[in-house]
Each structure stands twice: as C-alpha cells, then as structure tokens.
C-alpha cells in the first residue's frame, strides 16, 4: 500500500507536492469517489482519476537475482559502488526485498510491489530464509542449541531457528552450517554466531520461501512467473 500522493507522483503525472494540492482540492477520484485526505493509501489496483485523467496502473515487476559478492543491496550508493539494482536491466524503479551484506551471495528478490515485499519480510508469515554459513572453528552441539534457542544482540533475543551441521573440516578448522530463520535483522547470521564465539567466513542465502538459486549462476537473474507471485500472496498470514 502506498500513499495516494506518492502513487500519483510515481506515475509521472506530476510532483508529489502538486499531487497533494490536487488531492486537497478534490481533484482526485479513487474508484469514482473524491479523496481529499493526504494519508489515504492505495494498492495500485484501484481506478485513480486525476483532473479527469485516468492514471495508468503501475506495471508490477518481480525478479529473482543470484547476488554476487561485492555488490551492495540498495537502490543507490553514495560511494558509487555497484548496487543490486544496477544488475537488473530495467528502466523501472525497483528495490530489493530485504538486505544481503556486501560479501553475502545468493537469493535476492527485487520488485516494485510493496505488498509482495512486506509478505516476504514480515516474521509473522514465517517464510523460511535458508543460509549456508562457513564458520571459523568446529562448532559443537551446545553452541548450535544456543543459536537455535535464540541469542541476544542489539538489545533483542533472536527467535527460535533451525541450525544443521552440514560439514566439518578438522584440517582447515572450519564448519559449514545450514541455518533457517524467519526474521531479517541486520547482519543477523553473523551476529548470532558471533554470540557463541564463531566468525562467519562465507555466507550464502540458498532459499527464501519457494525461491531457490536453481538455474541461476552468480550475477544472473530471472523474472518471477505469475504463478510464483500468486504463491507468495497465498503465504500471507492474516
Ligand atoms: N545475515 C547476515 O549476517 N548477513 C546477511 O547478508 C544476511 C543475513
């Protein structure tokens, strides 16, 4: 959902300030009804008429990217580094769903559909985010249990999660774990393992809900199918 004035401005009809004036002056109809309230929110599915012009509905776009290392997860970077949006060939305004660190790789969705993004990110929807982490050191069952039960960082305890030991390499003194979380806090995986004394040397997101890296090499992306988008909407937990 988006504020009406922002929606009108994004359609390219006029600036946000002008859109606010038009709303206040009763020049905007939403589904045939004049709306003069600036806080009014629309989903984009409504018929919106501004000064007698029907606004074209914004085309919704959805992409799945296999994020490579060394790219930042944002729309723009003040230091001019490459962003995930630069990797997608579109002139439309899209943004990433959640955040992967500069050095993290794997599943990242990008869209201009705020409702779709919210469904995937909200912990109450319990959508799996599955990470593969390489740790420095050999992790034991007690540390795994601690992470699974929740550890405190940034003033809040993480929700219960699942951790599976996939591999350990005594000669290199490293472990590989698979971690499934439903939250998406900043640097969450690195902070959870740091709390039990391990550094994350490598991190890859293997799956978000139904989305995996199947068929996508590092840096490659594909549009989502209509069916995939519908399946995300069906995951919404009211
Ligand atoms: N957790 C992290 O620590 N980093 C990421 O990029 C994603 C999850």
Short mmCIF file of C-alpha atoms and ligand atoms in Angstrom, two decimals:
data_model
loop_
_atom_site.label_atom_id
_atom_site.label_comp_id
_atom_site.label_asym_id
_atom_site.label_seq_id
_atom_site.Cartn_x
_atom_site.Cartn_y
_atom_site.Cartn_z
CA UNK A 1 0.00 0.00 0.00
CA UNK A 2 1.23 3.45 -0.84
CA UNK A 3 0.12 6.99 -0.05
CA UNK A 4 -2.06 8.40 -2.78
CA UNK A 5 0.17 11.45 -3.41
CA UNK A 6 3.25 9.23 -3.73
CA UNK A 7 1.42 6.91 -6.08
CA UNK A 8 0.37 9.83 -8.29
CA UNK A 9 3.91 11.25 -8.29
CA UNK A 10 5.41 7.85 -9.16
CA UNK A 11 3.05 7.52 -12.09
CA UNK A 12 4.85 10.54 -13.58
CA UNK A 13 1.68 12.64 -13.71
CA UNK A 14 3.03 15.42 -11.52
CA UNK A 15 5.27 16.12 -8.49
CA UNK A 16 4.34 14.92 -5.03
CA UNK A 17 3.70 18.49 -3.87
CA UNK A 18 1.34 19.16 -6.82
CA UNK A 19 -0.37 15.82 -6.18
CA UNK A 20 -1.03 16.88 -2.56
CA UNK A 21 -2.61 20.13 -3.80
CA UNK A 22 -4.80 18.21 -6.25
CA UNK A 23 -5.93 15.83 -3.51
CA UNK A 24 -6.75 18.67 -1.10
CA UNK A 25 -8.70 20.43 -3.84
CA UNK A 26 -10.85 17.37 -4.50
CA UNK A 27 -9.39 16.76 -7.96
CA UNK A 28 -8.57 13.08 -7.33
CA UNK A 29 -11.10 10.25 -7.55
CA UNK A 30 -10.38 6.76 -6.25
CA UNK A 31 -12.88 4.25 -7.62
CA UNK A 32 -15.19 7.13 -8.55
CA UNK A 33 -15.08 8.70 -5.05
CA UNK A 34 -13.24 12.01 -4.39
CA UNK A 35 -10.47 11.60 -1.79
CA UNK A 36 -9.22 14.74 -0.02
CA UNK A 37 -7.29 13.05 2.79
CA UNK A 38 -3.48 13.05 2.37
CA UNK A 39 -2.95 9.89 4.42
CA UNK A 40 -5.16 7.82 2.11
CA UNK A 41 -3.44 4.64 0.90
CA UNK A 42 -3.89 2.76 -2.35
CA UNK A 43 -2.68 -0.63 -3.55
CA UNK A 44 -2.50 0.27 -7.24
CA UNK A 45 -5.44 -1.95 -8.09
CA UNK A 46 -7.93 0.96 -7.85
CA UNK A 47 -9.06 3.19 -10.68
CA UNK A 48 -7.47 6.57 -9.99
CA UNK A 49 -8.58 9.66 -11.89
CA UNK A 50 -6.66 12.94 -11.55
CA UNK A 51 -8.24 16.05 -13.07
CA UNK A 52 -10.24 13.79 -15.37
CA UNK A 53 -7.19 11.73 -16.50
CA UNK A 54 -7.20 8.01 -15.71
CA UNK A 55 -3.77 7.07 -14.31
CA UNK A 56 -2.17 4.08 -15.93
CA UNK A 57 -1.75 1.29 -13.39
CA UNK A 58 1.87 0.77 -12.47
CA UNK A 59 3.20 -2.41 -14.02
CA UNK A 60 4.40 -4.70 -11.25
CA UNK A 61 7.83 -6.22 -11.70
CA UNK A 62 9.39 -9.15 -9.85
CA UNK A 63 12.91 -10.54 -10.20
CA UNK A 64 14.99 -13.22 -8.56
CA UNK A 65 18.73 -12.48 -8.53
CA UNK A 66 21.63 -14.69 -7.55
CA UNK A 67 23.51 -11.88 -5.82
CA UNK A 68 27.26 -11.98 -6.34
CA UNK A 69 29.80 -10.88 -3.75
CA UNK A 70 30.96 -7.24 -3.87
CA UNK A 71 27.63 -5.61 -4.73
CA UNK A 72 25.59 -3.56 -2.30
CA UNK A 73 21.93 -4.25 -1.57
CA UNK A 74 20.38 -0.87 -2.09
CA UNK A 75 18.95 1.27 -4.87
CA UNK A 76 21.75 3.86 -4.84
CA UNK A 77 25.14 4.11 -3.18
CA UNK A 78 26.69 7.40 -2.07
CA UNK A 79 30.16 5.96 -2.72
CA UNK A 80 29.13 4.99 -6.27
CA UNK A 81 29.61 1.27 -5.74
CA UNK A 82 27.66 -1.16 -7.87
CA UNK A 83 24.21 -1.96 -6.47
CA UNK A 84 21.95 -4.98 -6.99
CA UNK A 85 19.55 -2.77 -8.98
CA UNK A 86 22.38 -1.99 -11.46
CA UNK A 87 22.49 -5.72 -12.27
CA UNK A 88 18.87 -5.77 -13.50
CA UNK A 89 18.13 -4.48 -16.97
CA UNK A 90 15.05 -2.32 -16.43
CA UNK A 91 14.31 1.40 -16.60
CA UNK A 92 11.59 1.00 -13.95
CA UNK A 93 12.11 1.83 -10.29
CA UNK A 94 12.57 -1.43 -8.37
CA UNK A 95 14.09 -2.16 -4.98
CA UNK A 96 15.47 -5.16 -3.11
CA UNK A 97 13.32 -7.18 -0.70
CA UNK A 98 15.39 -7.16 2.50
CA UNK A 99 19.14 -6.91 2.58
CA UNK A 100 22.19 -9.07 1.98
CA UNK A 101 25.61 -7.81 3.06
CA UNK A 102 28.24 -6.69 0.52
CA UNK A 103 30.06 -10.02 0.89
CA UNK A 104 26.93 -12.25 1.09
CA UNK A 105 25.76 -14.11 -2.01
CA UNK A 106 22.57 -15.85 -3.09
CA UNK A 107 18.80 -15.42 -3.31
CA UNK A 108 17.61 -11.83 -3.51
CA UNK A 109 14.22 -10.70 -4.76
CA UNK A 110 13.63 -7.29 -6.31
CA UNK A 111 10.28 -5.68 -7.04
CA UNK A 112 8.22 -2.50 -7.13
CA UNK A 113 5.35 -4.22 -5.29
CA UNK A 114 5.46 -3.11 -1.66
CA UNK A 115 2.81 -5.56 -0.52
CA UNK A 116 4.71 -8.51 -2.01
CA UNK A 117 7.91 -7.32 -0.28
CA UNK A 118 6.12 -6.99 3.07
CA UNK A 119 4.74 -10.52 2.89
CA UNK A 120 8.20 -11.96 2.35
CA UNK A 121 9.83 -9.88 5.08
CA UNK A 122 7.33 -9.97 7.91
CA UNK A 123 8.37 -12.59 10.52
CA UNK A 124 4.72 -13.44 11.28
CA UNK A 125 4.44 -15.02 7.82
CA UNK A 126 7.18 -17.48 8.85
CA UNK A 127 8.78 -17.59 5.42
CA UNK A 128 11.99 -19.61 5.55
CA UNK A 129 15.25 -17.82 4.83
CA UNK A 130 17.87 -20.54 4.49
CA UNK A 131 21.55 -19.63 4.75
CA UNK A 132 24.71 -21.67 4.36
CA UNK A 133 27.46 -20.29 6.56
CA UNK A 134 31.10 -21.25 6.77
CA UNK A 135 32.39 -20.75 10.30
CA UNK A 136 35.92 -20.48 11.62
CA UNK A 137 36.27 -23.38 14.07
CA UNK A 138 34.44 -26.61 14.75
CA UNK A 139 31.01 -25.90 16.15
CA UNK A 140 29.61 -28.27 18.79
CA UNK A 141 26.06 -29.26 19.72
CA UNK A 142 25.84 -26.88 22.71
CA UNK A 143 26.66 -23.79 20.62
CA UNK A 144 24.21 -24.93 17.95
CA UNK A 145 21.48 -25.33 20.60
CA UNK A 146 22.18 -21.83 21.93
CA UNK A 147 21.76 -20.28 18.49
CA UNK A 148 18.62 -22.35 17.86
CA UNK A 149 17.03 -21.22 21.12
CA UNK A 150 17.79 -17.53 20.49
CA UNK A 151 20.69 -15.27 21.39
CA UNK A 152 20.58 -11.63 22.34
CA UNK A 153 22.09 -8.96 20.11
CA UNK A 154 21.25 -5.28 19.56
CA UNK A 155 19.03 -5.46 22.65
CA UNK A 156 16.72 -8.22 21.41
CA UNK A 157 16.71 -12.01 21.52
CA UNK A 158 16.51 -13.73 18.15
CA UNK A 159 13.52 -16.00 17.54
CA UNK A 160 13.95 -19.77 17.66
CA UNK A 161 15.54 -21.09 14.47
CA UNK A 162 16.97 -24.29 12.97
CA UNK A 163 20.68 -24.99 12.60
CA UNK A 164 22.04 -28.13 10.92
CA UNK A 165 25.68 -29.02 10.82
CA UNK A 166 26.42 -29.88 7.19
CA UNK A 167 30.15 -30.48 7.32
CA UNK A 168 33.20 -30.02 9.48
CA UNK A 169 36.79 -29.88 8.32
CA UNK A 170 39.24 -30.54 11.13
CA UNK A 171 42.32 -29.87 8.95
CA UNK A 172 41.05 -26.38 7.96
CA UNK A 173 39.32 -25.87 11.32
CA UNK A 174 36.04 -24.81 9.72
CA UNK A 175 32.38 -25.88 9.87
CA UNK A 176 29.55 -25.47 7.40
CA UNK A 177 26.08 -24.94 8.84
CA UNK A 178 22.63 -24.55 7.35
CA UNK A 179 20.54 -22.00 9.21
CA UNK A 180 16.81 -21.39 8.72
CA UNK A 181 15.39 -18.17 10.11
CA UNK A 182 12.14 -16.23 9.68
CA UNK A 183 13.48 -12.86 10.77
CA UNK A 184 15.61 -10.49 8.74
CA UNK A 185 17.57 -8.38 11.20
CA UNK A 186 20.72 -6.55 10.15
CA UNK A 187 23.72 -8.93 9.92
CA UNK A 188 21.59 -11.48 11.73
CA UNK A 189 23.51 -14.66 10.89
CA UNK A 190 26.92 -13.10 11.57
CA UNK A 191 25.72 -11.67 14.88
CA UNK A 192 24.06 -14.89 16.05
CA UNK A 193 27.24 -16.91 15.51
CA UNK A 194 29.45 -14.18 16.89
CA UNK A 195 27.47 -14.51 20.13
CA UNK A 196 28.64 -18.11 20.51
CA UNK A 197 32.23 -17.33 19.51
CA UNK A 198 32.29 -18.01 15.76
CA UNK A 199 33.10 -15.78 12.84
CA UNK A 200 31.16 -16.26 9.60
CA UNK A 201 33.80 -16.57 6.88
CA UNK A 202 31.39 -17.03 3.99
CA UNK A 203 27.63 -16.60 3.73
CA UNK A 204 25.19 -17.60 1.05
CA UNK A 205 21.39 -17.43 1.06
CA UNK A 206 20.19 -20.62 -0.55
CA UNK A 207 16.43 -20.18 -0.34
CA UNK A 208 13.69 -17.67 0.52
CA UNK A 209 10.32 -19.43 0.76
CA UNK A 210 9.78 -21.12 -2.61
CA UNK A 211 12.68 -19.30 -4.29
CA UNK A 212 15.98 -21.10 -4.82
CA UNK A 213 19.05 -20.48 -6.96
CA UNK A 214 18.12 -23.26 -9.40
CA UNK A 215 19.36 -22.42 -12.90
CA UNK A 216 20.94 -19.11 -11.87
CA UNK A 217 24.69 -18.59 -11.88
CA UNK A 218 26.22 -15.86 -9.74
CA UNK A 219 25.03 -12.45 -11.04
CA UNK A 220 22.22 -13.95 -13.13
CA UNK A 221 18.55 -13.15 -12.62
CA UNK A 222 15.12 -14.08 -13.96
CA UNK A 223 11.62 -12.62 -13.76
CA UNK A 224 9.17 -14.44 -11.50
CA UNK A 225 6.24 -16.21 -13.09
CA UNK A 226 2.67 -15.16 -12.43
CA UNK A 227 2.20 -18.44 -10.52
CA UNK A 228 5.17 -17.74 -8.23
CA UNK A 229 3.84 -14.27 -7.37
CA UNK A 230 0.41 -15.76 -6.65
CA UNK A 231 2.02 -18.35 -4.35
CA UNK A 232 3.66 -15.60 -2.30
CA UNK A 233 0.33 -13.83 -1.89
CA UNK A 234 -1.14 -17.14 -0.75
CA UNK A 235 1.51 -17.34 2.06
CA UNK A 236 0.16 -14.20 3.66
CA UNK A 237 -0.74 -14.97 7.26
CA UNK A 238 -3.52 -12.71 8.48
N1 LIG B 1 22.80 -12.31 7.95
C1 LIG B 1 23.98 -11.68 7.81
O1 LIG B 1 24.76 -11.63 8.75
N2 LIG B 1 24.30 -11.16 6.62
C2 LIG B 1 23.49 -11.23 5.54
O2 LIG B 1 23.85 -10.74 4.47
C3 LIG B 1 22.26 -11.88 5.70
C4 LIG B 1 21.93 -12.39 6.92
#
